[in-house]
Amino acid sequence: TGQRWLVHEGKNGSVVPKQDPAALAEAILKVYFQSDRSTMKAHSEAIVQNYDWAFLTERLLKKYQSLLQPVYR
């Protein structure tokens, strides 16, 4: 479950198995003690920009325009 495709293992988080509290605890402790959280934050922010409504709307509009262009030439 969740948005696994948004998580880049070790770069902006970790995916842990459902119903596995030991794996969850290990992932939390790894982030807390071993990770550079500012780098993880920057990586996450870069990913999120690709899913901003303004960005997605602009991409969709450009796609529609490219599909309609041959029709109206």
Tab-separated table of C-alpha atoms in Angstrom:
chain	number	residue	atom	x	y	z
A	1	THR	CA	0.000	0.000	0.000
A	2	GLY	CA	1.014	3.621	-0.091
A	3	GLN	CA	2.936	5.398	-2.780
A	4	ARG	CA	5.954	3.116	-3.187
A	5	TRP	CA	6.833	4.692	-6.514
A	6	LEU	CA	7.498	8.000	-4.733
A	7	VAL	CA	9.975	6.494	-2.284
A	8	HIS	CA	13.543	6.204	-3.485
A	9	GLU	CA	15.052	3.841	-0.950
A	10	GLY	CA	17.607	5.570	1.236
A	11	LYS	CA	17.295	8.880	-0.610
A	12	ASN	CA	13.979	10.174	0.682
A	13	GLY	CA	12.691	7.358	2.862
A	14	SER	CA	12.191	3.642	3.164
A	15	VAL	CA	9.441	1.188	2.357
A	16	VAL	CA	8.789	-1.339	5.079
A	17	PRO	CA	6.548	-4.410	5.026
A	18	LYS	CA	3.039	-4.090	6.428
A	19	GLN	CA	2.503	-5.363	9.943
A	20	ASP	CA	6.255	-5.464	10.650
A	21	PRO	CA	6.930	-3.211	13.641
A	22	ALA	CA	10.566	-4.316	13.862
A	23	ALA	CA	11.231	-3.232	10.262
A	24	LEU	CA	9.445	0.058	10.895
A	25	ALA	CA	11.467	0.691	14.045
A	26	GLU	CA	14.694	-0.100	12.191
A	27	ALA	CA	13.809	2.306	9.381
A	28	ILE	CA	12.932	5.078	11.834
A	29	LEU	CA	16.151	4.613	13.788
A	30	LYS	CA	18.201	4.568	10.586
A	31	VAL	CA	16.728	7.910	9.512
A	32	TYR	CA	17.145	9.361	12.985
A	33	PHE	CA	20.744	8.297	13.585
A	34	GLN	CA	22.370	7.669	10.212
A	35	SER	CA	20.681	9.790	7.567
A	36	ASP	CA	21.327	13.277	6.368
A	37	ARG	CA	17.764	14.473	6.773
A	38	SER	CA	18.358	17.747	4.939
A	39	THR	CA	19.437	15.780	1.852
A	40	MET	CA	16.392	13.527	2.212
A	41	LYS	CA	14.172	16.595	2.446
A	42	ALA	CA	15.714	18.152	-0.673
A	43	HIS	CA	15.271	14.910	-2.608
A	44	SER	CA	11.622	14.686	-1.535
A	45	GLU	CA	10.948	18.302	-2.484
A	46	ALA	CA	12.434	17.703	-5.943
A	47	ILE	CA	10.140	14.705	-6.461
A	48	VAL	CA	7.051	16.556	-5.237
A	49	GLN	CA	7.568	19.360	-7.770
A	50	ASN	CA	6.689	16.859	-10.507
A	51	TYR	CA	3.260	16.355	-8.919
A	52	ASP	CA	2.314	19.988	-8.321
A	53	TRP	CA	-1.117	20.790	-9.821
A	54	ALA	CA	0.217	23.738	-11.819
A	55	PHE	CA	3.014	21.590	-13.265
A	56	LEU	CA	0.667	18.689	-14.083
A	57	THR	CA	-1.913	20.997	-15.661
A	58	GLU	CA	0.734	22.640	-17.843
A	59	ARG	CA	2.040	19.228	-18.961
A	60	LEU	CA	-1.470	18.023	-19.777
A	61	LEU	CA	-2.282	21.193	-21.712
A	62	LYS	CA	0.910	20.875	-23.777
A	63	LYS	CA	0.077	17.247	-24.527
A	64	TYR	CA	-3.435	18.139	-25.727
A	65	GLN	CA	-2.039	20.966	-27.845
A	66	SER	CA	0.500	18.633	-29.449
A	67	LEU	CA	-2.247	16.137	-30.243
A	68	LEU	CA	-4.540	18.779	-31.727
A	69	GLN	CA	-1.853	20.586	-33.726
A	70	PRO	CA	-1.909	18.207	-36.708
A	71	VAL	CA	-5.720	18.520	-36.895
A	72	TYR	CA	-5.708	22.328	-37.165
A	73	ARG	CA	-2.833	22.811	-39.610
